[in-house]
PDB file of C-alpha atoms in Angstrom:
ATOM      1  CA  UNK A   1     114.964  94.141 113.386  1.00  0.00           C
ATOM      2  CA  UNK A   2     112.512  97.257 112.300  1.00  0.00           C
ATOM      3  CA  UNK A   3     112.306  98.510 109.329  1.00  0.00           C
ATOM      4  CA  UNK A   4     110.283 100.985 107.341  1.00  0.00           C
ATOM      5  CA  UNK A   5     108.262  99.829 105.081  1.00  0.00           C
ATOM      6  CA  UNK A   6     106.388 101.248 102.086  1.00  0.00           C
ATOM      7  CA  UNK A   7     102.650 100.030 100.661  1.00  0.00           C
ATOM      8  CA  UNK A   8     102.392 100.091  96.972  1.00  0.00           C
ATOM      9  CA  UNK A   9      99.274  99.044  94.823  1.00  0.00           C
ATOM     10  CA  UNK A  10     101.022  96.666  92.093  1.00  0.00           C
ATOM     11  CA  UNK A  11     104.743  95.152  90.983  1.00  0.00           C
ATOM     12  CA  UNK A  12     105.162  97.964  88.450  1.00  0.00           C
ATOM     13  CA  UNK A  13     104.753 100.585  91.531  1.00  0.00           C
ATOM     14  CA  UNK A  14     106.706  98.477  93.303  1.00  0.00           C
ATOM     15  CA  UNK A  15     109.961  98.292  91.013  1.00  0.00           C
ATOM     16  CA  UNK A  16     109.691 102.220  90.643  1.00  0.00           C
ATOM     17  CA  UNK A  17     109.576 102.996  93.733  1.00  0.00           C
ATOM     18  CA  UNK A  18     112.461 100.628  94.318  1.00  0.00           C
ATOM     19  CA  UNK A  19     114.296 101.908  91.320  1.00  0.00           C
ATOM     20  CA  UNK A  20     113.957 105.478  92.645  1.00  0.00           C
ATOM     21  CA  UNK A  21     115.122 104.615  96.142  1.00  0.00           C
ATOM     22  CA  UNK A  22     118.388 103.345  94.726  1.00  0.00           C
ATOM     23  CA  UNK A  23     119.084 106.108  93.013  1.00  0.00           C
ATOM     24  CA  UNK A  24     118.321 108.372  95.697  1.00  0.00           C
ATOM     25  CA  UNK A  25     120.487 106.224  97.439  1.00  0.00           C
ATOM     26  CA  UNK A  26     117.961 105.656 100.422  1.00  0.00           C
ATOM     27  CA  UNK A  27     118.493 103.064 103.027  1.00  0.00           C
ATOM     28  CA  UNK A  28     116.950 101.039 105.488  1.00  0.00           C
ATOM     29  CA  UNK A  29     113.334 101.436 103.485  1.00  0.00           C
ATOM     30  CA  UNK A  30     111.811  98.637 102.012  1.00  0.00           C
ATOM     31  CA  UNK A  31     108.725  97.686  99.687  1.00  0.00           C
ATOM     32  CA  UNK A  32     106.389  95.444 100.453  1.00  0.00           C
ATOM     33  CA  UNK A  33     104.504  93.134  98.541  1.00  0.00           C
ATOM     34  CA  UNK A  34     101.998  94.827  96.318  1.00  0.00           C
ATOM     35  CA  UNK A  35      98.157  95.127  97.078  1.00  0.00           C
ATOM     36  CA  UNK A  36      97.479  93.732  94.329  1.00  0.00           C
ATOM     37  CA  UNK A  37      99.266  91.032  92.688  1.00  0.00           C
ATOM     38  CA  UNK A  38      98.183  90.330  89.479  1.00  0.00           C
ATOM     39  CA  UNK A  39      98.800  91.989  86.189  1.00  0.00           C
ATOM     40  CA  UNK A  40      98.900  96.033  85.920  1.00  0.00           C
ATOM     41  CA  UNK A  41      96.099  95.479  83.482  1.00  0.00           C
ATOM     42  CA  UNK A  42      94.061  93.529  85.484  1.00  0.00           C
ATOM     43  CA  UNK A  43      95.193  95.165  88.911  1.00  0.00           C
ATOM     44  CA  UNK A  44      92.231  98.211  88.227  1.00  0.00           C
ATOM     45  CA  UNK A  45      91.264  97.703  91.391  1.00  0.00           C
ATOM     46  CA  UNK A  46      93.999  97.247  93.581  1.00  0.00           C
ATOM     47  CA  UNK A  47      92.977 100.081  95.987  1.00  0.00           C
ATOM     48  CA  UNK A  48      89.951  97.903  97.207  1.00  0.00           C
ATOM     49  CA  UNK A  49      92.360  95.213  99.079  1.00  0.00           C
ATOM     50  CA  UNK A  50      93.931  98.254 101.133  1.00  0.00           C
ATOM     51  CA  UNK A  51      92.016  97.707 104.315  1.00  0.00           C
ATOM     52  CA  UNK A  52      92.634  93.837 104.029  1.00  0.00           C
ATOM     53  CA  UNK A  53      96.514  94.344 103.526  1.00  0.00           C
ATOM     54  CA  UNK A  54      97.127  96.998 106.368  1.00  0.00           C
ATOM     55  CA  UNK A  55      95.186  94.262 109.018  1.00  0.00           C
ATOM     56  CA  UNK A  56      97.614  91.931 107.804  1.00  0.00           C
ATOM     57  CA  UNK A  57     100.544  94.072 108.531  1.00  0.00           C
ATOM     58  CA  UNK A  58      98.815  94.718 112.210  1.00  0.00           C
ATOM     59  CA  UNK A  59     100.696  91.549 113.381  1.00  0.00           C
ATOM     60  CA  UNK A  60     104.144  93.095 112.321  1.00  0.00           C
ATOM     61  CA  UNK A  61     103.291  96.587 113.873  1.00  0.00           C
ATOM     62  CA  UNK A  62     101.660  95.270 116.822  1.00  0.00           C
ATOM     63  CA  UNK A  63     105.820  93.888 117.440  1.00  0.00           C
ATOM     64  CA  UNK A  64     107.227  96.903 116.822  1.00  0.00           C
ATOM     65  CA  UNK A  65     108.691  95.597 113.810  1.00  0.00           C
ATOM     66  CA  UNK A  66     108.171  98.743 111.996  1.00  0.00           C
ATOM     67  CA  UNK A  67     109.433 102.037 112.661  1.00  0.00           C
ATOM     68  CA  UNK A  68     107.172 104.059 109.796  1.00  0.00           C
ATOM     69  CA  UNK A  69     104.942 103.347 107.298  1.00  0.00           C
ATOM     70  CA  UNK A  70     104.060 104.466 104.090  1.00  0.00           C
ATOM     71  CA  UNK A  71     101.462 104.158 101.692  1.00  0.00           C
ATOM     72  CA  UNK A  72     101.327 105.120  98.214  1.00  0.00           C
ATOM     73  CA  UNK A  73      98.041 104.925  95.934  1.00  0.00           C
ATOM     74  CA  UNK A  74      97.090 106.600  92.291  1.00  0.00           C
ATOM     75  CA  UNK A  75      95.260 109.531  92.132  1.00  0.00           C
ATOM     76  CA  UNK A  76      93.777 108.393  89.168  1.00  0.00           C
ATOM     77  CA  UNK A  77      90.214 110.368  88.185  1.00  0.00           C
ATOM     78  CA  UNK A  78      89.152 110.695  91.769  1.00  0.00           C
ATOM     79  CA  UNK A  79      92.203 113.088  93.283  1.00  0.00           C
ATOM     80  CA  UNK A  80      94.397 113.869  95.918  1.00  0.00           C
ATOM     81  CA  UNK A  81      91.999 114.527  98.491  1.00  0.00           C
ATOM     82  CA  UNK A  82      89.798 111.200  98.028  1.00  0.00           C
ATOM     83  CA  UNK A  83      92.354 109.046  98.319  1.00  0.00           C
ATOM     84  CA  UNK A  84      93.845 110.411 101.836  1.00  0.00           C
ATOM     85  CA  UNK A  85      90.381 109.804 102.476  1.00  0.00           C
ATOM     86  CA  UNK A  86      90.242 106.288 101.501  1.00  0.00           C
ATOM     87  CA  UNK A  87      93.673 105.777 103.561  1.00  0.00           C
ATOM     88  CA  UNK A  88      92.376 107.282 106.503  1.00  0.00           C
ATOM     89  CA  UNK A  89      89.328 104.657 106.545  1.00  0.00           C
ATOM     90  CA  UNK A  90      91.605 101.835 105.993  1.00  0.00           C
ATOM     91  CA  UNK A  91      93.324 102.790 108.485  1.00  0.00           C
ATOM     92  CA  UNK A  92      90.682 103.001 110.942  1.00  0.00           C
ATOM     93  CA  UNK A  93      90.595  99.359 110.659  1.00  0.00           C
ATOM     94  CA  UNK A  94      93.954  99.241 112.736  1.00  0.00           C
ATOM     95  CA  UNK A  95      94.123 102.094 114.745  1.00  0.00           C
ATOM     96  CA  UNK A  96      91.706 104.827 116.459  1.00  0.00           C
ATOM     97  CA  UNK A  97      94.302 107.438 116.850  1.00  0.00           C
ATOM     98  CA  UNK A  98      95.441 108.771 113.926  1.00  0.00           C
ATOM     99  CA  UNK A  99      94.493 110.901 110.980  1.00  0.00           C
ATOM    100  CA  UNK A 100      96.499 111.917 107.682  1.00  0.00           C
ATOM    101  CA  UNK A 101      95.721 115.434 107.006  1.00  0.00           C
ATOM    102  CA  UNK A 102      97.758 115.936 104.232  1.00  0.00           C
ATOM    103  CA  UNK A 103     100.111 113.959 102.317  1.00  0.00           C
ATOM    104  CA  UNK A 104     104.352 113.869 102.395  1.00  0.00           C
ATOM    105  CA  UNK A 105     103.585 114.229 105.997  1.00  0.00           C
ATOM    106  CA  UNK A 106     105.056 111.646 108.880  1.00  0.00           C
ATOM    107  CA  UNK A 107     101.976 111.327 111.421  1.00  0.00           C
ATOM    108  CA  UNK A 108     102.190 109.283 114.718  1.00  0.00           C
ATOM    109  CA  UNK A 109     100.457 106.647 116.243  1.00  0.00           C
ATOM    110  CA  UNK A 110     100.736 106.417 120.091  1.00  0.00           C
ATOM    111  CA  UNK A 111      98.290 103.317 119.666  1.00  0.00           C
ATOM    112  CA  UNK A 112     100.680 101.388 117.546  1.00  0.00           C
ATOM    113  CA  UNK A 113     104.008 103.528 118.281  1.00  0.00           C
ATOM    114  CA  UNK A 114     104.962 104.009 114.643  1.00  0.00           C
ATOM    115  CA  UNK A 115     104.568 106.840 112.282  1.00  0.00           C
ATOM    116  CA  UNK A 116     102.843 106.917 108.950  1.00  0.00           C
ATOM    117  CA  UNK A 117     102.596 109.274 106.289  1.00  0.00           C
ATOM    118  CA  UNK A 118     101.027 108.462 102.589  1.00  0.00           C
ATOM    119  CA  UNK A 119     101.760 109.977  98.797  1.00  0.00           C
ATOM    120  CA  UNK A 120      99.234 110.330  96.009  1.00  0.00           C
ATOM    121  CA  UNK A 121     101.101 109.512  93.063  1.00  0.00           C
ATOM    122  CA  UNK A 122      99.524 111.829  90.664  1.00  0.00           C
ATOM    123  CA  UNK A 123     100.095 114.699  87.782  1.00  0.00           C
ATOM    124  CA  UNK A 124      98.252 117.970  88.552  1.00  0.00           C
ATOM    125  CA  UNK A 125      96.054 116.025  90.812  1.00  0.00           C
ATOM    126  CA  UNK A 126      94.988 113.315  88.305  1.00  0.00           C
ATOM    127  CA  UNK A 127      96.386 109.992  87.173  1.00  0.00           C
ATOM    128  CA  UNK A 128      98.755 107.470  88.027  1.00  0.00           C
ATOM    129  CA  UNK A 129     102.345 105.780  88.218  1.00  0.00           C
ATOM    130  CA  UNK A 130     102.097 105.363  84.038  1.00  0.00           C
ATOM    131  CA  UNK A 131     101.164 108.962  83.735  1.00  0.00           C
ATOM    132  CA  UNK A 132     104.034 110.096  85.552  1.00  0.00           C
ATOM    133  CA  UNK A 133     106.093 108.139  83.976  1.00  0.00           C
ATOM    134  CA  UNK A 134     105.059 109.256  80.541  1.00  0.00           C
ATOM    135  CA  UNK A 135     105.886 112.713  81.543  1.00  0.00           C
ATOM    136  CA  UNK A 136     109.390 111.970  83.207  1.00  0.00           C
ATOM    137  CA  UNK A 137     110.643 109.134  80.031  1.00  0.00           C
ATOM    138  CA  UNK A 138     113.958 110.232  79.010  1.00  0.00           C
ATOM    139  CA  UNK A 139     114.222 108.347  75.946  1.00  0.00           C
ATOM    140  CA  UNK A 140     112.722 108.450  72.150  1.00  0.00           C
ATOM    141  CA  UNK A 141     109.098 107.596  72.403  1.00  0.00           C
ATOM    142  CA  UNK A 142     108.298 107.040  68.543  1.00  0.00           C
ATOM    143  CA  UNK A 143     106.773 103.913  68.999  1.00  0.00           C
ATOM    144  CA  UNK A 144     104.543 104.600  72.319  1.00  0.00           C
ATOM    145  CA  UNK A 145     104.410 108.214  71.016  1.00  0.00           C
ATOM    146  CA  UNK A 146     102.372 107.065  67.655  1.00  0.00           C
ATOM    147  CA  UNK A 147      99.700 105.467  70.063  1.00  0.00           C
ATOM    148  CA  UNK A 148      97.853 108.580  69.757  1.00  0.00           C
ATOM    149  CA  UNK A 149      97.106 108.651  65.978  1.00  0.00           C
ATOM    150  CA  UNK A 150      95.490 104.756  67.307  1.00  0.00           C
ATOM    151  CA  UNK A 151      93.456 106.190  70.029  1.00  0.00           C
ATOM    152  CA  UNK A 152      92.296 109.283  67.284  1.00  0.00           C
ATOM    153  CA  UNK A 153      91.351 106.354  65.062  1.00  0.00           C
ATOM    154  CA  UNK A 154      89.497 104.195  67.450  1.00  0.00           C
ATOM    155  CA  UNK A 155      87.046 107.304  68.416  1.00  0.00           C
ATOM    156  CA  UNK A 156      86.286 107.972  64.940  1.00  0.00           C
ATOM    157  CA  UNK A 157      85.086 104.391  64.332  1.00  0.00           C
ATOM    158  CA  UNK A 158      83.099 104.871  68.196  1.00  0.00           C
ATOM    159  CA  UNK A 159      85.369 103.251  70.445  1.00  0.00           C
ATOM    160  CA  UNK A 160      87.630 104.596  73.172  1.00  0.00           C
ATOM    161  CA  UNK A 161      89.741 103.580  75.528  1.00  0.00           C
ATOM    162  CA  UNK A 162      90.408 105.371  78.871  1.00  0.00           C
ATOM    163  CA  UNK A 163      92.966 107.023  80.434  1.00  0.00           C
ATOM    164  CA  UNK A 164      94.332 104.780  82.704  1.00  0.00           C
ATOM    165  CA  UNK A 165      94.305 101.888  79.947  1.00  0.00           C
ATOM    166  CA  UNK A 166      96.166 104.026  77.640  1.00  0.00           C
ATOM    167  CA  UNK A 167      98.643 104.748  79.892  1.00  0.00           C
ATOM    168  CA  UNK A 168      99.534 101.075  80.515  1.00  0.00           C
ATOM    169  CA  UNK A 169      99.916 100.556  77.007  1.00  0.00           C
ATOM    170  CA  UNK A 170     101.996 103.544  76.226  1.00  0.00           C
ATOM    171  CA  UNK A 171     104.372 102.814  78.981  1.00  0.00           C
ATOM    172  CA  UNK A 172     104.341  98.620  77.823  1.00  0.00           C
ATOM    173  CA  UNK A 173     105.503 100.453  73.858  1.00  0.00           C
ATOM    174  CA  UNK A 174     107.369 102.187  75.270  1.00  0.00           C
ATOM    175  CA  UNK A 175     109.483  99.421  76.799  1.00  0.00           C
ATOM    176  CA  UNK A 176     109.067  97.123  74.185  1.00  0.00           C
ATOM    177  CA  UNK A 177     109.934  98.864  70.735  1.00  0.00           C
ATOM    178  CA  UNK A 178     111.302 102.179  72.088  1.00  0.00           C
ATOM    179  CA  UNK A 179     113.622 100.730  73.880  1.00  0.00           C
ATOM    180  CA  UNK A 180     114.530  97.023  73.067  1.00  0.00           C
ATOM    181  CA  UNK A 181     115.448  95.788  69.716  1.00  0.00           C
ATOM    182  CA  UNK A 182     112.862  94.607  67.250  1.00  0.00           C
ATOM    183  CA  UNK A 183     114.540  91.223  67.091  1.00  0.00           C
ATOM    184  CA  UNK A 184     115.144  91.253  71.266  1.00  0.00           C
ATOM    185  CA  UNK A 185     115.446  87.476  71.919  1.00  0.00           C
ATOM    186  CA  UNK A 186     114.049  87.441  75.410  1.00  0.00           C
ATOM    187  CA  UNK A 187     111.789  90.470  74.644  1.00  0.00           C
ATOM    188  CA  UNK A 188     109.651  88.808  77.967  1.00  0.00           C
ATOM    189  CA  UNK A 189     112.190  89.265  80.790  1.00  0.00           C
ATOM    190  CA  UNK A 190     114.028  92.076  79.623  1.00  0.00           C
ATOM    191  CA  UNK A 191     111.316  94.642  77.754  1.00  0.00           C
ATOM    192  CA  UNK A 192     108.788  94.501  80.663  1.00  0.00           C
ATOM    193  CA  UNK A 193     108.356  93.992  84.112  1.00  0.00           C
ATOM    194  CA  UNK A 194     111.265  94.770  86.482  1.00  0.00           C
ATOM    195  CA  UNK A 195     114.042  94.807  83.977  1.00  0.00           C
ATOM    196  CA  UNK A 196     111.741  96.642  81.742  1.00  0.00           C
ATOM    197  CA  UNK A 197     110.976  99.468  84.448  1.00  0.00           C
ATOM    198  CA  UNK A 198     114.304  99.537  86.066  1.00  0.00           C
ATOM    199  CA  UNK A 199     116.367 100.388  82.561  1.00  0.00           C
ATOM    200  CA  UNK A 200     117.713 103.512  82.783  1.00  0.00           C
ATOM    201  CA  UNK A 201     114.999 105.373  80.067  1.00  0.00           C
ATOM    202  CA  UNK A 202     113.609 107.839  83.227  1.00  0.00           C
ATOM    203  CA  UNK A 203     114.866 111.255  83.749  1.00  0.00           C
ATOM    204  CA  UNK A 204     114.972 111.157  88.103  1.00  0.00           C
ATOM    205  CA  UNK A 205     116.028 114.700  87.942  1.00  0.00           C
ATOM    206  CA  UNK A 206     112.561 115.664  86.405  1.00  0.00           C
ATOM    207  CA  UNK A 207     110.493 118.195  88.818  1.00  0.00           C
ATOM    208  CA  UNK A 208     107.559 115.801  88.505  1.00  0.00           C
ATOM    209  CA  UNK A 209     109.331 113.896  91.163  1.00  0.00           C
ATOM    210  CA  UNK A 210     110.392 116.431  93.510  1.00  0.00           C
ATOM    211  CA  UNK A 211     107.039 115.092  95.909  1.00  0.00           C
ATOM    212  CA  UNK A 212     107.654 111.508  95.770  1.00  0.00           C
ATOM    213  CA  UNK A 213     111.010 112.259  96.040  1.00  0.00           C
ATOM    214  CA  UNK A 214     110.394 114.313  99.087  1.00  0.00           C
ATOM    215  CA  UNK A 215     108.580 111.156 100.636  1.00  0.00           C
ATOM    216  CA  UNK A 216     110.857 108.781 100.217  1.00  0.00           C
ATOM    217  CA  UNK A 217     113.415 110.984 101.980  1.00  0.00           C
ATOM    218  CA  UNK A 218     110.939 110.498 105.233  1.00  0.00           C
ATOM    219  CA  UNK A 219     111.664 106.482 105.446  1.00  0.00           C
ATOM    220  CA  UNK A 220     115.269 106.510 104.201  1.00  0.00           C
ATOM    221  CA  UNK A 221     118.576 107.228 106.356  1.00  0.00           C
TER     222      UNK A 221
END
């Protein structure tokens, strides 16, 4: 039976995406295991094990298993444009015939007889799935929101913490006290994770998504 089947770089992409996809109401598109399969906050890295996880899949593709691919990375610091890149040389690892040009864009592979597009998960060309999802959190934020007055009091003692770290922990407050009670028995299963991510505290009407959401309409019938 094919499929199409979408590449994400950790669980937290991963129940997103999926979360997304159902309310888009998408079918016939599935994720596949993460790159990277250890925790977000360890997972910095993820985009390293791309070339090893696409030469995995070459069994599956080489069977026609798969109708269309997708792959979706962070932009992170490095951009849009270096990431395609980095897809494009993974790639090469599989096939000789094909070359992404631009993202949101099905491409096909005669050599494997499947097509593949990718989408840099970013916000104005920066950043990644936590940064978006600060931006598109449809709930009170008090809690995750107050993480700044930390972060201003860590630099004037001379420490910092980046970016993408910060991110991760705003979106982790953000499930936790924003939107689970203080007392939550089983604060583990339900305030993080896939119940965490999957709660309904995201506006998917929010313009941010209109790209992703554009891609996901590629692989879904």
């Amino acid at each position: 039976m094919t499929k199409n089947l979408l590449v994400v770089e950790s669980d937290n992409d991963k129940y997103f995406i999926e979360a997304l996809i159902g309310y888009l109401n998408l079918t016939d598109v599935e994720v596949g295991s993460p790159i990277c399969n250890i925790d977000d906050f360890e997972c910095l890295d993820g985009i390293s094990h791309l070339k090893s996880r696409l030469i995995r899949l070459k069994s599956q593709l080489d069977k026609a298993e798969i109708d269309k691919l997708g792959i979706i990375l962070d932009a992170n610091k490095v951009g849009i444009h270096t990431r395609v890149k980095l897809i494009n040389d993974s790639l090469r690892n599989i096939c000789s015939d094909i070359s992404l040009d631009s993202t949101n864009t099905l491409v096909t592979s005669a050599e494997l007889d499947i097509q593949i597009a990718c989408h840099i998960i970013n916000v104005d060309g920066a950043g990644e799935l936590e940064t978006l999802m600060k931006v598109i959190k449809s709930k009170q934020s008090t809690y995750a929101d107050c993480l700044d007055g930390w972060r201003k009091c860590l630099k004037e003692n001379g420490k910092a913490i980046g970016d993408k770290h910060f991110d991760k922990f705003w979106v982790s407050i953000y499930h936790r006290y924003d939107n689970c009670k203080m007392n939550e028995g089983n604060a583990d299963k339900n305030c993080r994770g896939e119940t965490g991510i999957k709660k309904d505290v995201w506006n998917f009407e929010h313009p941010a998504l209109n790209d992703l959401k554009h891609f996901l309409r590629l692989f879904g019938n």
